[in-house]
Amino acid sequence: MEANRPPEIVWDEKAQRFETEDKEAFLQYQINDILILLAAPGEDGEQEKAKKLPAVAMDMVHTYVPRSKRGLGLAARLCDAAFAHAQRHSMLVVPTCSYISETYLPRNPAWNSLLYNGELHSSM
């Protein structure tokens, strides 16, 4: 890796994480099966009926950047890669990691449309 080039972010599907090429900084996630509750209007003025649809959520559980690499924007780049991946694969996101929920998302509100705040049904 060149000294002046930022590290590439890679996806390690088996380890369920996005990481820098040197594997020192990473975002760990878990995949969960979820049910989405959709309300549908009832017939002839009846009350709305709820319908549950299965979906998949990426629970982003932990982001880590070693002290020596902090301040370079790596955590944000890891999140960018993970959110883009979730979007490409039609997944919802659960931002369990405090960095993601408290720092990244307020700075990147465009990703809020991917958030899932309901109850998880683990596929593990």
PDB file of C-alpha atoms in Angstrom:
ATOM      1  CA  MET A   1       0.000   0.000   0.000  1.00  0.00           C
ATOM      2  CA  GLU A   2       1.361   3.430  -0.936  1.00  0.00           C
ATOM      3  CA  ALA A   3       1.956   5.790   1.976  1.00  0.00           C
ATOM      4  CA  ASN A   4      -0.053   8.655   0.419  1.00  0.00           C
ATOM      5  CA  ARG A   5      -3.030   6.549  -0.672  1.00  0.00           C
ATOM      6  CA  PRO A   6      -5.850   5.863   1.797  1.00  0.00           C
ATOM      7  CA  PRO A   7      -6.367   2.163   2.522  1.00  0.00           C
ATOM      8  CA  GLU A   8      -8.915   0.344   0.402  1.00  0.00           C
ATOM      9  CA  ILE A   9     -12.077  -0.894   2.124  1.00  0.00           C
ATOM     10  CA  VAL A  10     -12.813  -4.558   1.381  1.00  0.00           C
ATOM     11  CA  TRP A  11     -15.755  -6.824   2.192  1.00  0.00           C
ATOM     12  CA  ASP A  12     -15.045 -10.084   4.020  1.00  0.00           C
ATOM     13  CA  GLU A  13     -18.348 -11.908   3.666  1.00  0.00           C
ATOM     14  CA  LYS A  14     -17.257 -14.957   5.668  1.00  0.00           C
ATOM     15  CA  ALA A  15     -16.167 -12.832   8.664  1.00  0.00           C
ATOM     16  CA  GLN A  16     -19.215 -10.550   8.215  1.00  0.00           C
ATOM     17  CA  ARG A  17     -17.213  -7.366   8.166  1.00  0.00           C
ATOM     18  CA  PHE A  18     -15.904  -4.517   6.076  1.00  0.00           C
ATOM     19  CA  GLU A  19     -12.254  -3.816   6.740  1.00  0.00           C
ATOM     20  CA  THR A  20      -9.169  -2.008   5.567  1.00  0.00           C
ATOM     21  CA  GLU A  21      -6.756  -4.052   3.439  1.00  0.00           C
ATOM     22  CA  ASP A  22      -4.477  -4.504   6.461  1.00  0.00           C
ATOM     23  CA  LYS A  23      -7.487  -5.740   8.496  1.00  0.00           C
ATOM     24  CA  GLU A  24      -6.711  -3.288  11.318  1.00  0.00           C
ATOM     25  CA  ALA A  25      -9.854  -1.131  11.006  1.00  0.00           C
ATOM     26  CA  PHE A  26     -13.225  -2.798  10.547  1.00  0.00           C
ATOM     27  CA  LEU A  27     -17.002  -2.657  10.778  1.00  0.00           C
ATOM     28  CA  GLN A  28     -18.551  -5.892  12.099  1.00  0.00           C
ATOM     29  CA  TYR A  29     -22.138  -6.816  11.240  1.00  0.00           C
ATOM     30  CA  GLN A  30     -24.674  -9.630  11.620  1.00  0.00           C
ATOM     31  CA  ILE A  31     -27.398 -10.601   9.178  1.00  0.00           C
ATOM     32  CA  ASN A  32     -30.872 -11.084  10.665  1.00  0.00           C
ATOM     33  CA  ASP A  33     -34.219 -12.140   9.272  1.00  0.00           C
ATOM     34  CA  ILE A  34     -36.917  -9.628  10.152  1.00  0.00           C
ATOM     35  CA  LEU A  35     -40.612  -9.072   9.618  1.00  0.00           C
ATOM     36  CA  ILE A  36     -41.804  -5.744   8.280  1.00  0.00           C
ATOM     37  CA  LEU A  37     -45.277  -4.711   9.358  1.00  0.00           C
ATOM     38  CA  LEU A  38     -47.178  -2.986   6.554  1.00  0.00           C
ATOM     39  CA  ALA A  39     -50.585  -1.430   7.047  1.00  0.00           C
ATOM     40  CA  ALA A  40     -53.064  -1.880   4.232  1.00  0.00           C
ATOM     41  CA  PRO A  41     -56.392  -0.043   4.012  1.00  0.00           C
ATOM     42  CA  GLY A  42     -59.358  -2.213   4.911  1.00  0.00           C
ATOM     43  CA  GLU A  43     -62.202  -2.897   2.533  1.00  0.00           C
ATOM     44  CA  ASP A  44     -65.383  -0.794   2.584  1.00  0.00           C
ATOM     45  CA  GLY A  45     -64.248   1.473   5.404  1.00  0.00           C
ATOM     46  CA  GLU A  46     -63.015  -1.354   7.614  1.00  0.00           C
ATOM     47  CA  GLN A  47     -60.069  -0.760   9.901  1.00  0.00           C
ATOM     48  CA  GLU A  48     -56.596  -1.031   8.359  1.00  0.00           C
ATOM     49  CA  LYS A  49     -55.186  -4.540   8.170  1.00  0.00           C
ATOM     50  CA  ALA A  50     -51.559  -5.242   8.947  1.00  0.00           C
ATOM     51  CA  LYS A  51     -49.481  -7.522   6.777  1.00  0.00           C
ATOM     52  CA  LYS A  52     -46.100  -8.946   7.801  1.00  0.00           C
ATOM     53  CA  LEU A  53     -43.466  -9.373   5.112  1.00  0.00           C
ATOM     54  CA  PRO A  54     -40.104 -11.103   5.554  1.00  0.00           C
ATOM     55  CA  ALA A  55     -36.964  -9.054   4.959  1.00  0.00           C
ATOM     56  CA  VAL A  56     -33.264  -9.053   5.815  1.00  0.00           C
ATOM     57  CA  ALA A  57     -31.456  -6.593   8.068  1.00  0.00           C
ATOM     58  CA  MET A  58     -27.768  -5.878   8.459  1.00  0.00           C
ATOM     59  CA  ASP A  59     -27.148  -5.226  12.147  1.00  0.00           C
ATOM     60  CA  MET A  60     -24.009  -3.064  12.266  1.00  0.00           C
ATOM     61  CA  VAL A  61     -22.716  -4.003  15.696  1.00  0.00           C
ATOM     62  CA  HIS A  62     -19.182  -2.600  16.018  1.00  0.00           C
ATOM     63  CA  THR A  63     -16.789  -0.218  14.304  1.00  0.00           C
ATOM     64  CA  TYR A  64     -13.117  -0.202  15.260  1.00  0.00           C
ATOM     65  CA  VAL A  65     -10.208   1.974  14.113  1.00  0.00           C
ATOM     66  CA  PRO A  66      -6.853   1.609  15.902  1.00  0.00           C
ATOM     67  CA  ARG A  67      -5.593   4.701  17.716  1.00  0.00           C
ATOM     68  CA  SER A  68      -2.748   5.106  15.204  1.00  0.00           C
ATOM     69  CA  LYS A  69      -5.244   5.493  12.328  1.00  0.00           C
ATOM     70  CA  ARG A  70      -7.905   7.655  13.949  1.00  0.00           C
ATOM     71  CA  GLY A  71      -8.720  11.015  12.414  1.00  0.00           C
ATOM     72  CA  LEU A  72      -8.262   9.766   8.834  1.00  0.00           C
ATOM     73  CA  GLY A  73     -11.959   9.204   8.134  1.00  0.00           C
ATOM     74  CA  LEU A  74     -11.667   5.415   8.113  1.00  0.00           C
ATOM     75  CA  ALA A  75     -14.721   4.795  10.307  1.00  0.00           C
ATOM     76  CA  ALA A  76     -16.871   6.878   7.961  1.00  0.00           C
ATOM     77  CA  ARG A  77     -15.442   5.103   4.909  1.00  0.00           C
ATOM     78  CA  LEU A  78     -16.225   1.709   6.495  1.00  0.00           C
ATOM     79  CA  CYS A  79     -19.785   2.888   7.130  1.00  0.00           C
ATOM     80  CA  ASP A  80     -20.103   4.247   3.574  1.00  0.00           C
ATOM     81  CA  ALA A  81     -19.143   0.828   2.214  1.00  0.00           C
ATOM     82  CA  ALA A  82     -21.488  -1.065   4.551  1.00  0.00           C
ATOM     83  CA  PHE A  83     -24.507   1.185   3.870  1.00  0.00           C
ATOM     84  CA  ALA A  84     -23.911   1.057   0.114  1.00  0.00           C
ATOM     85  CA  HIS A  85     -23.715  -2.749   0.329  1.00  0.00           C
ATOM     86  CA  ALA A  86     -26.968  -2.907   2.311  1.00  0.00           C
ATOM     87  CA  GLN A  87     -28.674  -0.671  -0.238  1.00  0.00           C
ATOM     88  CA  ARG A  88     -27.410  -2.714  -3.220  1.00  0.00           C
ATOM     89  CA  HIS A  89     -28.707  -5.913  -1.588  1.00  0.00           C
ATOM     90  CA  SER A  90     -32.089  -4.448  -0.508  1.00  0.00           C
ATOM     91  CA  MET A  91     -31.305  -4.836   3.185  1.00  0.00           C
ATOM     92  CA  LEU A  92     -32.477  -2.685   6.034  1.00  0.00           C
ATOM     93  CA  VAL A  93     -29.929  -1.518   8.616  1.00  0.00           C
ATOM     94  CA  VAL A  94     -29.931  -1.755  12.403  1.00  0.00           C
ATOM     95  CA  PRO A  95     -27.347   0.745  13.727  1.00  0.00           C
ATOM     96  CA  THR A  96     -26.390  -0.999  16.993  1.00  0.00           C
ATOM     97  CA  CYS A  97     -22.881   0.497  17.009  1.00  0.00           C
ATOM     98  CA  SER A  98     -22.858   3.805  18.925  1.00  0.00           C
ATOM     99  CA  TYR A  99     -20.474   5.437  16.425  1.00  0.00           C
ATOM    100  CA  ILE A 100     -22.933   4.729  13.622  1.00  0.00           C
ATOM    101  CA  SER A 101     -26.069   5.828  15.485  1.00  0.00           C
ATOM    102  CA  GLU A 102     -24.586   8.843  17.290  1.00  0.00           C
ATOM    103  CA  THR A 103     -21.955  10.195  14.879  1.00  0.00           C
ATOM    104  CA  TYR A 104     -22.170   8.742  11.371  1.00  0.00           C
ATOM    105  CA  LEU A 105     -25.942   8.882  10.774  1.00  0.00           C
ATOM    106  CA  PRO A 106     -26.420  12.467  12.019  1.00  0.00           C
ATOM    107  CA  ARG A 107     -23.678  13.480   9.538  1.00  0.00           C
ATOM    108  CA  ASN A 108     -25.135  11.308   6.750  1.00  0.00           C
ATOM    109  CA  PRO A 109     -28.948  11.514   7.048  1.00  0.00           C
ATOM    110  CA  ALA A 110     -29.456  10.279   3.481  1.00  0.00           C
ATOM    111  CA  TRP A 111     -29.003   6.721   4.823  1.00  0.00           C
ATOM    112  CA  ASN A 112     -31.904   7.065   7.309  1.00  0.00           C
ATOM    113  CA  SER A 113     -34.276   5.554   4.749  1.00  0.00           C
ATOM    114  CA  LEU A 114     -32.522   2.188   5.221  1.00  0.00           C
ATOM    115  CA  LEU A 115     -32.996   2.067   9.004  1.00  0.00           C
ATOM    116  CA  TYR A 116     -35.105  -0.594  10.685  1.00  0.00           C
ATOM    117  CA  ASN A 117     -36.274   0.000  14.225  1.00  0.00           C
ATOM    118  CA  GLY A 118     -38.494  -3.007  14.863  1.00  0.00           C
ATOM    119  CA  GLU A 119     -37.977  -6.329  16.550  1.00  0.00           C
ATOM    120  CA  LEU A 120     -35.346  -8.705  15.151  1.00  0.00           C
ATOM    121  CA  HIS A 121     -35.799 -12.428  14.576  1.00  0.00           C
ATOM    122  CA  SER A 122     -32.283 -13.813  14.355  1.00  0.00           C
ATOM    123  CA  SER A 123     -31.414 -16.174  11.537  1.00  0.00           C
ATOM    124  CA  MET A 124     -28.559 -17.633  13.544  1.00  0.00           C
TER     125      MET A 124
END
